[in-house]
Amino acid sequence: MLQEVKSHFTALKQTVGSVPVVFLDGPAGTQVPDRVIEDMVQYYHQSNANTHGQFANAQETDEMMHQTRKDVASFLNASSPDCISFGQNMTTLSFSLARAFSRIFKPGDEVLITQLDHEANRGPWLTLRDVGVKVREIKLLPSGILDYDDFHAKLNDRTRLVCVGGASNFTGTVNDLQQVRQATYQSGAWMLVDAVHYAPHFLIDVAALGCDFLLCSAYKFYGPHVGILYAKDGLLSQLPTDRLRTQDPVAPYRIETGTLNHAAIAGVQGAIRWMASWGDGHPLREQLAYAFQRIRAHERQLARKLYNGLLHLPGITVIGPDLDVEMRAPTLSFFHHDLPAETVSHRLGEKGIFAWDGHFYAIRAAETLGLLERGGVTRMGISMYTEESDIDRTLDVLADICR
């Protein structure tokens, strides 16, 4: 287990009615360690300037931006920092990509999306219908797993792009990305991965995965609100992206519009290095690999405890794959047969246990599984700072709610 993690977060000292808060809301955004906040403050105190100037602060900003791209490249195992672009968030970057795709895709071309994904990995690609692109859905099975037979049936020589999530923020399902990649590669299509919910829990390796595009968001892995785009080396420069006349037309700048949030990007670097600090080794990638082994073991142990506890509570049904599968995110969603998810989350919140309710923007999945009319589900996520006592307390409060 990871020890002393909580001591790195002033935010975790919050109380509700003198009772310490249990933060199980991480799937919507984790708390931020003090070190990351300090890195952002230090940038404002010592280096605040725009880029490409002939003076110290501007040059320090240039260096910070370059170094952060290098660190993100290590985080994703990308071949070059030039493969890493930043944006306001993953959704904004996805819409920018969609506009670029709309200029090169032709009527009759096809794009595959899934019924499982967050709307940020659906809505942007649905706009491609405006230029005659056919957007098809990969079905979601009642088990919360994608129907891969349906995927293979719909993938064809007209498919230009396959958009799939790494892990579901609704069911905790981890998708079979290798199967998707192999079939997509054989069809000649591009593969785009939404790794927002995957990134906090599993070490990403874009080289092994072979995806063409991958997006994630730092606020899900202990950083600030910054969107991150990986584009395979040489690919972004082929896309007709929206940009100003004065903008550098090459990767990684080709899709970055306006002045970026430099302080937040300094926080991205801080978040990656903070996560790496829980591992050993050198260089950064090796350190991250060891850290993620520890993170996964810690989170999986606590997720299993929470899962087993939920199964024994009357009136509760847990959705998604069970914890026996090797690849599952430590995110557990459930519904009470009599109480709306909003009521369950409200009662938890009154006791200082923070958990989300609703569809979490995976509204198509909620519809498909017949859960939208219930008001969605209650969702709990295990993070690095979750402790066993947090799970014990949560299950005790839920037992009272279920009586």
PDB file of C-alpha atoms in Angstrom, residues 23-318:
ATOM      1  CA  PHE A  23     -13.006  11.725  -1.142  1.00  0.00           C
ATOM      2  CA  LEU A  24     -14.443   9.101  -3.486  1.00  0.00           C
ATOM      3  CA  ASP A  25     -15.178  11.682  -6.184  1.00  0.00           C
ATOM      4  CA  GLY A  26     -11.839  11.246  -7.976  1.00  0.00           C
ATOM      5  CA  PRO A  27     -13.319  10.022 -11.288  1.00  0.00           C
ATOM      6  CA  ALA A  28     -14.625  13.560 -11.827  1.00  0.00           C
ATOM      7  CA  GLY A  29     -11.266  15.065 -10.857  1.00  0.00           C
ATOM      8  CA  THR A  30      -8.778  14.242  -8.129  1.00  0.00           C
ATOM      9  CA  GLN A  31      -7.588  16.500  -5.363  1.00  0.00           C
ATOM     10  CA  VAL A  32      -4.269  18.229  -6.057  1.00  0.00           C
ATOM     11  CA  PRO A  33      -1.132  17.639  -3.961  1.00  0.00           C
ATOM     12  CA  ASP A  34       0.543  20.624  -2.365  1.00  0.00           C
ATOM     13  CA  ARG A  35       3.647  20.157  -4.507  1.00  0.00           C
ATOM     14  CA  VAL A  36       1.664  20.728  -7.703  1.00  0.00           C
ATOM     15  CA  ILE A  37       0.026  23.854  -6.319  1.00  0.00           C
ATOM     16  CA  GLU A  38       3.435  25.125  -5.211  1.00  0.00           C
ATOM     17  CA  ASP A  39       4.849  24.537  -8.699  1.00  0.00           C
ATOM     18  CA  MET A  40       2.067  26.662 -10.167  1.00  0.00           C
ATOM     19  CA  VAL A  41       2.541  29.408  -7.583  1.00  0.00           C
ATOM     20  CA  GLN A  42       6.300  29.367  -8.137  1.00  0.00           C
ATOM     21  CA  TYR A  43       5.755  29.854 -11.857  1.00  0.00           C
ATOM     22  CA  TYR A  44       3.647  32.945 -11.162  1.00  0.00           C
ATOM     23  CA  HIS A  45       6.169  34.230  -8.627  1.00  0.00           C
ATOM     24  CA  GLN A  46       9.317  33.716 -10.697  1.00  0.00           C
ATOM     25  CA  SER A  47       8.690  32.978 -14.382  1.00  0.00           C
ATOM     26  CA  ASN A  48       5.390  34.499 -15.464  1.00  0.00           C
ATOM     27  CA  ALA A  49       5.651  35.705 -19.068  1.00  0.00           C
ATOM     28  CA  ASN A  50       4.535  34.797 -22.544  1.00  0.00           C
ATOM     29  CA  THR A  51       6.685  32.601 -24.751  1.00  0.00           C
ATOM     30  CA  HIS A  52       9.421  33.420 -27.281  1.00  0.00           C
ATOM     31  CA  GLY A  53      10.723  36.605 -25.686  1.00  0.00           C
ATOM     32  CA  GLN A  54      14.334  37.771 -25.463  1.00  0.00           C
ATOM     33  CA  PHE A  55      14.359  38.038 -21.672  1.00  0.00           C
ATOM     34  CA  ALA A  56      14.666  35.700 -18.707  1.00  0.00           C
ATOM     35  CA  ASN A  57      11.036  35.032 -17.770  1.00  0.00           C
ATOM     36  CA  ALA A  58       9.985  34.326 -21.353  1.00  0.00           C
ATOM     37  CA  GLN A  59      12.934  31.998 -21.820  1.00  0.00           C
ATOM     38  CA  GLU A  60      12.115  30.229 -18.545  1.00  0.00           C
ATOM     39  CA  THR A  61       8.556  29.759 -19.793  1.00  0.00           C
ATOM     40  CA  ASP A  62       9.866  28.327 -23.073  1.00  0.00           C
ATOM     41  CA  GLU A  63      12.058  25.894 -21.153  1.00  0.00           C
ATOM     42  CA  MET A  64       9.234  24.885 -18.805  1.00  0.00           C
ATOM     43  CA  MET A  65       6.911  24.230 -21.742  1.00  0.00           C
ATOM     44  CA  HIS A  66       9.518  22.123 -23.525  1.00  0.00           C
ATOM     45  CA  GLN A  67      10.379  20.172 -20.387  1.00  0.00           C
ATOM     46  CA  THR A  68       6.716  19.511 -19.637  1.00  0.00           C
ATOM     47  CA  ARG A  69       6.225  18.150 -23.151  1.00  0.00           C
ATOM     48  CA  LYS A  70       9.203  15.863 -22.530  1.00  0.00           C
ATOM     49  CA  ASP A  71       7.723  14.687 -19.224  1.00  0.00           C
ATOM     50  CA  VAL A  72       4.319  14.059 -20.792  1.00  0.00           C
ATOM     51  CA  ALA A  73       6.062  12.146 -23.578  1.00  0.00           C
ATOM     52  CA  SER A  74       7.657   9.966 -20.882  1.00  0.00           C
ATOM     53  CA  PHE A  75       4.279   9.601 -19.153  1.00  0.00           C
ATOM     54  CA  LEU A  76       2.750   8.282 -22.388  1.00  0.00           C
ATOM     55  CA  ASN A  77       5.923   6.660 -23.811  1.00  0.00           C
ATOM     56  CA  ALA A  78       5.685   8.877 -26.878  1.00  0.00           C
ATOM     57  CA  SER A  79       8.591   9.004 -29.307  1.00  0.00           C
ATOM     58  CA  SER A  80       9.078  12.777 -29.106  1.00  0.00           C
ATOM     59  CA  PRO A  81       7.901  15.834 -27.151  1.00  0.00           C
ATOM     60  CA  ASP A  82       6.717  17.155 -30.521  1.00  0.00           C
ATOM     61  CA  CYS A  83       3.931  14.564 -30.321  1.00  0.00           C
ATOM     62  CA  ILE A  84       2.439  16.352 -27.288  1.00  0.00           C
ATOM     63  CA  SER A  85       0.014  19.265 -27.614  1.00  0.00           C
ATOM     64  CA  PHE A  86      -1.885  21.111 -24.891  1.00  0.00           C
ATOM     65  CA  GLY A  87      -5.355  22.613 -24.815  1.00  0.00           C
ATOM     66  CA  GLN A  88      -8.084  23.879 -22.538  1.00  0.00           C
ATOM     67  CA  ASN A  89      -9.424  20.359 -22.023  1.00  0.00           C
ATOM     68  CA  MET A  90      -9.881  17.069 -23.823  1.00  0.00           C
ATOM     69  CA  THR A  91     -13.283  18.080 -25.204  1.00  0.00           C
ATOM     70  CA  THR A  92     -11.964  21.262 -26.815  1.00  0.00           C
ATOM     71  CA  LEU A  93      -9.056  19.380 -28.386  1.00  0.00           C
ATOM     72  CA  SER A  94     -11.459  16.737 -29.717  1.00  0.00           C
ATOM     73  CA  PHE A  95     -13.662  19.358 -31.375  1.00  0.00           C
ATOM     74  CA  SER A  96     -10.532  20.885 -32.933  1.00  0.00           C
ATOM     75  CA  LEU A  97      -9.570  17.492 -34.327  1.00  0.00           C
ATOM     76  CA  ALA A  98     -13.110  16.949 -35.595  1.00  0.00           C
ATOM     77  CA  ARG A  99     -13.031  20.218 -37.531  1.00  0.00           C
ATOM     78  CA  ALA A 100      -9.735  19.171 -39.092  1.00  0.00           C
ATOM     79  CA  PHE A 101     -11.086  15.724 -39.995  1.00  0.00           C
ATOM     80  CA  SER A 102     -14.159  17.345 -41.571  1.00  0.00           C
ATOM     81  CA  ARG A 103     -11.872  18.946 -44.165  1.00  0.00           C
ATOM     82  CA  ILE A 104     -10.280  15.679 -45.283  1.00  0.00           C
ATOM     83  CA  PHE A 105     -13.033  13.075 -44.809  1.00  0.00           C
ATOM     84  CA  LYS A 106     -15.412  12.619 -47.723  1.00  0.00           C
ATOM     85  CA  PRO A 107     -19.141  11.806 -47.976  1.00  0.00           C
ATOM     86  CA  GLY A 108     -19.519   8.058 -47.531  1.00  0.00           C
ATOM     87  CA  ASP A 109     -16.504   7.751 -45.238  1.00  0.00           C
ATOM     88  CA  GLU A 110     -17.299   6.121 -41.901  1.00  0.00           C
ATOM     89  CA  VAL A 111     -16.335   6.724 -38.274  1.00  0.00           C
ATOM     90  CA  LEU A 112     -16.899   4.281 -35.416  1.00  0.00           C
ATOM     91  CA  ILE A 113     -17.788   5.452 -31.911  1.00  0.00           C
ATOM     92  CA  THR A 114     -19.134   3.447 -28.961  1.00  0.00           C
ATOM     93  CA  GLN A 115     -22.234   3.415 -26.789  1.00  0.00           C
ATOM     94  CA  LEU A 116     -19.984   3.244 -23.720  1.00  0.00           C
ATOM     95  CA  ASP A 117     -18.023   6.447 -24.084  1.00  0.00           C
ATOM     96  CA  HIS A 118     -18.162   9.840 -22.425  1.00  0.00           C
ATOM     97  CA  GLU A 119     -19.843  12.378 -24.705  1.00  0.00           C
ATOM     98  CA  ALA A 120     -16.475  14.084 -25.245  1.00  0.00           C
ATOM     99  CA  ASN A 121     -15.520  11.017 -27.283  1.00  0.00           C
ATOM    100  CA  ARG A 122     -18.831  10.966 -29.129  1.00  0.00           C
ATOM    101  CA  GLY A 123     -20.179  14.485 -29.682  1.00  0.00           C
ATOM    102  CA  PRO A 124     -17.193  15.886 -31.626  1.00  0.00           C
ATOM    103  CA  TRP A 125     -17.212  12.940 -34.047  1.00  0.00           C
ATOM    104  CA  LEU A 126     -20.992  13.122 -34.510  1.00  0.00           C
ATOM    105  CA  THR A 127     -20.462  16.581 -36.038  1.00  0.00           C
ATOM    106  CA  LEU A 128     -18.760  14.842 -38.965  1.00  0.00           C
ATOM    107  CA  ARG A 129     -22.226  13.853 -40.175  1.00  0.00           C
ATOM    108  CA  ASP A 130     -22.550  17.471 -41.331  1.00  0.00           C
ATOM    109  CA  VAL A 131     -20.103  16.734 -44.168  1.00  0.00           C
ATOM    110  CA  GLY A 132     -21.672  13.411 -45.144  1.00  0.00           C
ATOM    111  CA  VAL A 133     -19.601  11.095 -42.944  1.00  0.00           C
ATOM    112  CA  LYS A 134     -21.514   8.095 -41.606  1.00  0.00           C
ATOM    113  CA  VAL A 135     -21.007   7.711 -37.855  1.00  0.00           C
ATOM    114  CA  ARG A 136     -21.743   4.214 -36.543  1.00  0.00           C
ATOM    115  CA  GLU A 137     -22.003   2.998 -32.948  1.00  0.00           C
ATOM    116  CA  ILE A 138     -20.340  -0.052 -31.449  1.00  0.00           C
ATOM    117  CA  LYS A 139     -22.938  -1.660 -29.196  1.00  0.00           C
ATOM    118  CA  LEU A 140     -22.655  -1.964 -25.423  1.00  0.00           C
ATOM    119  CA  LEU A 141     -23.596  -5.305 -23.875  1.00  0.00           C
ATOM    120  CA  PRO A 142     -25.687  -5.525 -20.659  1.00  0.00           C
ATOM    121  CA  SER A 143     -22.491  -6.628 -18.871  1.00  0.00           C
ATOM    122  CA  GLY A 144     -20.996  -3.172 -19.442  1.00  0.00           C
ATOM    123  CA  ILE A 145     -18.503  -4.542 -21.986  1.00  0.00           C
ATOM    124  CA  LEU A 146     -18.321  -3.523 -25.636  1.00  0.00           C
ATOM    125  CA  ASP A 147     -19.700  -5.934 -28.215  1.00  0.00           C
ATOM    126  CA  TYR A 148     -16.521  -6.727 -30.128  1.00  0.00           C
ATOM    127  CA  ASP A 149     -18.408  -8.889 -32.633  1.00  0.00           C
ATOM    128  CA  ASP A 150     -20.424  -5.783 -33.491  1.00  0.00           C
ATOM    129  CA  PHE A 151     -17.190  -3.802 -33.797  1.00  0.00           C
ATOM    130  CA  HIS A 152     -15.694  -6.265 -36.270  1.00  0.00           C
ATOM    131  CA  ALA A 153     -18.962  -6.382 -38.227  1.00  0.00           C
ATOM    132  CA  LYS A 154     -19.077  -2.595 -38.620  1.00  0.00           C
ATOM    133  CA  LEU A 155     -15.388  -2.004 -39.363  1.00  0.00           C
ATOM    134  CA  ASN A 156     -14.833  -1.947 -43.120  1.00  0.00           C
ATOM    135  CA  ASP A 157     -12.741  -0.406 -45.873  1.00  0.00           C
ATOM    136  CA  ARG A 158     -14.747   2.830 -45.672  1.00  0.00           C
ATOM    137  CA  THR A 159     -13.862   3.335 -41.995  1.00  0.00           C
ATOM    138  CA  ARG A 160     -11.512   6.287 -41.578  1.00  0.00           C
ATOM    139  CA  LEU A 161     -11.481   6.658 -37.795  1.00  0.00           C
ATOM    140  CA  VAL A 162     -12.222   4.464 -34.764  1.00  0.00           C
ATOM    141  CA  CYS A 163     -12.809   6.336 -31.488  1.00  0.00           C
ATOM    142  CA  VAL A 164     -12.752   4.271 -28.308  1.00  0.00           C
ATOM    143  CA  GLY A 165     -12.198   4.888 -24.610  1.00  0.00           C
ATOM    144  CA  GLY A 166      -9.394   3.372 -22.599  1.00  0.00           C
ATOM    145  CA  ALA A 167     -11.577   2.906 -19.524  1.00  0.00           C
ATOM    146  CA  SER A 168     -15.190   3.807 -18.814  1.00  0.00           C
ATOM    147  CA  ASN A 169     -15.935   6.466 -16.219  1.00  0.00           C
ATOM    148  CA  PHE A 170     -19.438   4.964 -15.900  1.00  0.00           C
ATOM    149  CA  THR A 171     -18.893   1.209 -15.540  1.00  0.00           C
ATOM    150  CA  GLY A 172     -15.160   0.936 -14.837  1.00  0.00           C
ATOM    151  CA  THR A 173     -14.763  -1.254 -17.927  1.00  0.00           C
ATOM    152  CA  VAL A 174     -11.282  -1.326 -19.464  1.00  0.00           C
ATOM    153  CA  ASN A 175     -11.614  -1.854 -23.190  1.00  0.00           C
ATOM    154  CA  ASP A 176      -9.591  -4.322 -25.239  1.00  0.00           C
ATOM    155  CA  LEU A 177      -7.482  -1.723 -26.998  1.00  0.00           C
ATOM    156  CA  GLN A 178      -5.110  -4.259 -28.523  1.00  0.00           C
ATOM    157  CA  GLN A 179      -7.980  -6.023 -30.287  1.00  0.00           C
ATOM    158  CA  VAL A 180      -9.319  -2.695 -31.516  1.00  0.00           C
ATOM    159  CA  ARG A 181      -5.868  -1.592 -32.681  1.00  0.00           C
ATOM    160  CA  GLN A 182      -5.135  -4.787 -34.589  1.00  0.00           C
ATOM    161  CA  ALA A 183      -8.410  -4.705 -36.499  1.00  0.00           C
ATOM    162  CA  THR A 184      -8.235  -0.948 -37.081  1.00  0.00           C
ATOM    163  CA  TYR A 185      -4.694  -1.226 -38.428  1.00  0.00           C
ATOM    164  CA  GLN A 186      -5.733  -3.949 -40.847  1.00  0.00           C
ATOM    165  CA  SER A 187      -8.583  -1.772 -42.129  1.00  0.00           C
ATOM    166  CA  GLY A 188      -6.280   1.208 -42.695  1.00  0.00           C
ATOM    167  CA  ALA A 189      -8.234   3.504 -40.356  1.00  0.00           C
ATOM    168  CA  TRP A 190      -6.895   5.792 -37.654  1.00  0.00           C
ATOM    169  CA  MET A 191      -7.420   4.889 -34.000  1.00  0.00           C
ATOM    170  CA  LEU A 192      -8.167   7.544 -31.392  1.00  0.00           C
ATOM    171  CA  VAL A 193      -8.215   6.724 -27.673  1.00  0.00           C
ATOM    172  CA  ASP A 194      -9.906   8.712 -24.926  1.00  0.00           C
ATOM    173  CA  ALA A 195      -7.607   7.896 -22.002  1.00  0.00           C
ATOM    174  CA  VAL A 196      -9.009  10.456 -19.554  1.00  0.00           C
ATOM    175  CA  HIS A 197     -10.319   7.825 -17.130  1.00  0.00           C
ATOM    176  CA  TYR A 198      -7.505   5.377 -17.896  1.00  0.00           C
ATOM    177  CA  ALA A 199      -4.556   7.669 -17.181  1.00  0.00           C
ATOM    178  CA  PRO A 200      -4.798   7.887 -13.356  1.00  0.00           C
ATOM    179  CA  HIS A 201      -4.822   4.118 -12.899  1.00  0.00           C
ATOM    180  CA  PHE A 202      -2.772   2.438 -15.643  1.00  0.00           C
ATOM    181  CA  LEU A 203       0.568   3.236 -17.255  1.00  0.00           C
ATOM    182  CA  ILE A 204      -0.094   4.372 -20.821  1.00  0.00           C
ATOM    183  CA  ASP A 205       2.199   3.132 -23.580  1.00  0.00           C
ATOM    184  CA  VAL A 206       1.281   4.680 -26.918  1.00  0.00           C
ATOM    185  CA  ALA A 207       4.217   2.910 -28.569  1.00  0.00           C
ATOM    186  CA  ALA A 208       2.944  -0.529 -27.565  1.00  0.00           C
ATOM    187  CA  LEU A 209      -0.662   0.397 -28.248  1.00  0.00           C
ATOM    188  CA  GLY A 210       0.085   1.877 -31.650  1.00  0.00           C
ATOM    189  CA  CYS A 211      -2.771   4.375 -31.540  1.00  0.00           C
ATOM    190  CA  ASP A 212      -2.704   7.390 -33.834  1.00  0.00           C
ATOM    191  CA  PHE A 213      -4.227   9.836 -31.357  1.00  0.00           C
ATOM    192  CA  LEU A 214      -4.705   9.729 -27.595  1.00  0.00           C
ATOM    193  CA  LEU A 215      -6.200  12.330 -25.286  1.00  0.00           C
ATOM    194  CA  CYS A 216      -6.188  12.724 -21.524  1.00  0.00           C
ATOM    195  CA  SER A 217      -6.704  15.421 -18.901  1.00  0.00           C
ATOM    196  CA  ALA A 218      -4.308  16.279 -16.093  1.00  0.00           C
ATOM    197  CA  TYR A 219      -7.017  17.097 -13.564  1.00  0.00           C
ATOM    198  CA  LYS A 220      -7.844  13.388 -13.433  1.00  0.00           C
ATOM    199  CA  PHE A 221      -4.269  12.517 -12.359  1.00  0.00           C
ATOM    200  CA  TYR A 222      -3.625  15.029  -9.565  1.00  0.00           C
ATOM    201  CA  GLY A 223      -2.957  18.036 -11.772  1.00  0.00           C
ATOM    202  CA  PRO A 224      -4.776  21.167 -12.945  1.00  0.00           C
ATOM    203  CA  HIS A 225      -7.304  21.515 -15.754  1.00  0.00           C
ATOM    204  CA  VAL A 226      -5.230  21.019 -18.918  1.00  0.00           C
ATOM    205  CA  GLY A 227      -6.091  18.846 -21.901  1.00  0.00           C
ATOM    206  CA  ILE A 228      -3.344  16.731 -23.468  1.00  0.00           C
ATOM    207  CA  LEU A 229      -3.219  15.407 -27.024  1.00  0.00           C
ATOM    208  CA  TYR A 230      -0.794  12.799 -28.306  1.00  0.00           C
ATOM    209  CA  ALA A 231      -0.584  12.580 -32.089  1.00  0.00           C
ATOM    210  CA  LYS A 232       1.692  10.022 -33.702  1.00  0.00           C
ATOM    211  CA  ASP A 233       4.886  11.569 -35.024  1.00  0.00           C
ATOM    212  CA  GLY A 234       4.233  13.397 -38.301  1.00  0.00           C
ATOM    213  CA  LEU A 235       0.458  12.991 -38.185  1.00  0.00           C
ATOM    214  CA  LEU A 236      -0.651  16.325 -36.725  1.00  0.00           C
ATOM    215  CA  SER A 237       1.231  18.276 -39.381  1.00  0.00           C
ATOM    216  CA  GLN A 238      -0.965  16.627 -42.031  1.00  0.00           C
ATOM    217  CA  LEU A 239      -4.208  17.937 -40.534  1.00  0.00           C
ATOM    218  CA  PRO A 240      -5.828  21.223 -41.661  1.00  0.00           C
ATOM    219  CA  THR A 241      -6.387  22.568 -38.156  1.00  0.00           C
ATOM    220  CA  ASP A 242      -7.880  25.944 -37.227  1.00  0.00           C
ATOM    221  CA  ARG A 243      -5.070  28.387 -36.507  1.00  0.00           C
ATOM    222  CA  LEU A 244      -4.040  31.986 -36.895  1.00  0.00           C
ATOM    223  CA  ARG A 245      -1.766  33.243 -39.663  1.00  0.00           C
ATOM    224  CA  THR A 246       0.906  33.940 -37.043  1.00  0.00           C
ATOM    225  CA  GLN A 247       0.736  30.459 -35.543  1.00  0.00           C
ATOM    226  CA  ASP A 248       3.532  27.954 -36.039  1.00  0.00           C
ATOM    227  CA  PRO A 249       2.103  25.444 -38.558  1.00  0.00           C
ATOM    228  CA  VAL A 250       4.047  22.415 -37.322  1.00  0.00           C
ATOM    229  CA  ALA A 251       3.492  19.953 -34.481  1.00  0.00           C
ATOM    230  CA  PRO A 252       2.967  20.301 -31.590  1.00  0.00           C
ATOM    231  CA  TYR A 253       1.836  23.928 -31.996  1.00  0.00           C
ATOM    232  CA  ARG A 254      -0.412  23.330 -34.994  1.00  0.00           C
ATOM    233  CA  ILE A 255      -3.500  22.647 -32.860  1.00  0.00           C
ATOM    234  CA  GLU A 256      -2.689  24.959 -29.937  1.00  0.00           C
ATOM    235  CA  THR A 257      -4.719  28.161 -30.253  1.00  0.00           C
ATOM    236  CA  GLY A 258      -3.985  31.383 -28.394  1.00  0.00           C
ATOM    237  CA  THR A 259      -1.850  31.746 -25.289  1.00  0.00           C
ATOM    238  CA  LEU A 260      -1.898  28.579 -23.232  1.00  0.00           C
ATOM    239  CA  ASN A 261      -2.293  28.408 -19.457  1.00  0.00           C
ATOM    240  CA  HIS A 262       1.412  28.297 -18.657  1.00  0.00           C
ATOM    241  CA  ALA A 263       1.024  28.044 -14.884  1.00  0.00           C
ATOM    242  CA  ALA A 264      -1.338  25.100 -15.266  1.00  0.00           C
ATOM    243  CA  ILE A 265       1.105  23.414 -17.638  1.00  0.00           C
ATOM    244  CA  ALA A 266       3.789  23.831 -14.972  1.00  0.00           C
ATOM    245  CA  GLY A 267       1.318  21.999 -12.734  1.00  0.00           C
ATOM    246  CA  VAL A 268       1.059  19.161 -15.254  1.00  0.00           C
ATOM    247  CA  GLN A 269       4.794  18.644 -14.966  1.00  0.00           C
ATOM    248  CA  GLY A 270       4.473  18.750 -11.190  1.00  0.00           C
ATOM    249  CA  ALA A 271       1.699  16.154 -11.195  1.00  0.00           C
ATOM    250  CA  ILE A 272       3.654  13.708 -13.346  1.00  0.00           C
ATOM    251  CA  ARG A 273       6.769  14.077 -11.232  1.00  0.00           C
ATOM    252  CA  TRP A 274       4.724  13.748  -8.032  1.00  0.00           C
ATOM    253  CA  MET A 275       3.233  10.470  -9.248  1.00  0.00           C
ATOM    254  CA  ALA A 276       6.683   9.285 -10.324  1.00  0.00           C
ATOM    255  CA  SER A 277       8.059  10.075  -6.862  1.00  0.00           C
ATOM    256  CA  TRP A 278       6.222   6.999  -5.527  1.00  0.00           C
ATOM    257  CA  GLY A 279       8.420   4.797  -7.697  1.00  0.00           C
ATOM    258  CA  ASP A 280      12.110   4.050  -7.945  1.00  0.00           C
ATOM    259  CA  GLY A 281      14.524   4.123 -10.842  1.00  0.00           C
ATOM    260  CA  HIS A 282      15.755   6.383 -13.592  1.00  0.00           C
ATOM    261  CA  PRO A 283      14.891   7.767 -16.116  1.00  0.00           C
ATOM    262  CA  LEU A 284      11.415   9.172 -15.516  1.00  0.00           C
ATOM    263  CA  ARG A 285       9.640   6.462 -17.519  1.00  0.00           C
ATOM    264  CA  GLU A 286      11.172   3.708 -15.403  1.00  0.00           C
ATOM    265  CA  GLN A 287      10.239   5.558 -12.232  1.00  0.00           C
ATOM    266  CA  LEU A 288       6.661   5.954 -13.468  1.00  0.00           C
ATOM    267  CA  ALA A 289       6.436   2.260 -14.345  1.00  0.00           C
ATOM    268  CA  TYR A 290       7.326   1.257 -10.800  1.00  0.00           C
ATOM    269  CA  ALA A 291       5.029   3.887  -9.314  1.00  0.00           C
ATOM    270  CA  PHE A 292       2.082   2.640 -11.358  1.00  0.00           C
ATOM    271  CA  GLN A 293       2.697  -0.917 -10.180  1.00  0.00           C
ATOM    272  CA  ARG A 294       2.281   0.326  -6.620  1.00  0.00           C
ATOM    273  CA  ILE A 295      -0.679   2.533  -7.494  1.00  0.00           C
ATOM    274  CA  ARG A 296      -2.498  -0.287  -9.227  1.00  0.00           C
ATOM    275  CA  ALA A 297      -1.918  -2.766  -6.391  1.00  0.00           C
ATOM    276  CA  HIS A 298      -3.102  -0.237  -3.804  1.00  0.00           C
ATOM    277  CA  GLU A 299      -6.199   0.821  -5.730  1.00  0.00           C
ATOM    278  CA  ARG A 300      -7.158  -2.708  -6.739  1.00  0.00           C
ATOM    279  CA  GLN A 301      -7.030  -3.946  -3.141  1.00  0.00           C
ATOM    280  CA  LEU A 302      -9.322  -1.180  -1.934  1.00  0.00           C
ATOM    281  CA  ALA A 303     -11.648  -1.467  -4.932  1.00  0.00           C
ATOM    282  CA  ARG A 304     -12.080  -5.164  -4.222  1.00  0.00           C
ATOM    283  CA  LYS A 305     -12.917  -4.426  -0.586  1.00  0.00           C
ATOM    284  CA  LEU A 306     -15.487  -1.824  -1.623  1.00  0.00           C
ATOM    285  CA  TYR A 307     -16.924  -4.093  -4.323  1.00  0.00           C
ATOM    286  CA  ASN A 308     -17.339  -7.038  -1.964  1.00  0.00           C
ATOM    287  CA  GLY A 309     -18.945  -4.783   0.626  1.00  0.00           C
ATOM    288  CA  LEU A 310     -21.420  -3.364  -1.879  1.00  0.00           C
ATOM    289  CA  LEU A 311     -22.455  -6.858  -2.970  1.00  0.00           C
ATOM    290  CA  HIS A 312     -23.622  -7.632   0.568  1.00  0.00           C
ATOM    291  CA  LEU A 313     -25.760  -4.519   1.018  1.00  0.00           C
ATOM    292  CA  PRO A 314     -29.508  -5.045   0.575  1.00  0.00           C
ATOM    293  CA  GLY A 315     -31.139  -3.319  -2.367  1.00  0.00           C
ATOM    294  CA  ILE A 316     -27.904  -2.430  -4.167  1.00  0.00           C
ATOM    295  CA  THR A 317     -26.802  -3.598  -7.622  1.00  0.00           C
ATOM    296  CA  VAL A 318     -23.275  -2.896  -8.863  1.00  0.00           C
TER     297      VAL A 318
END
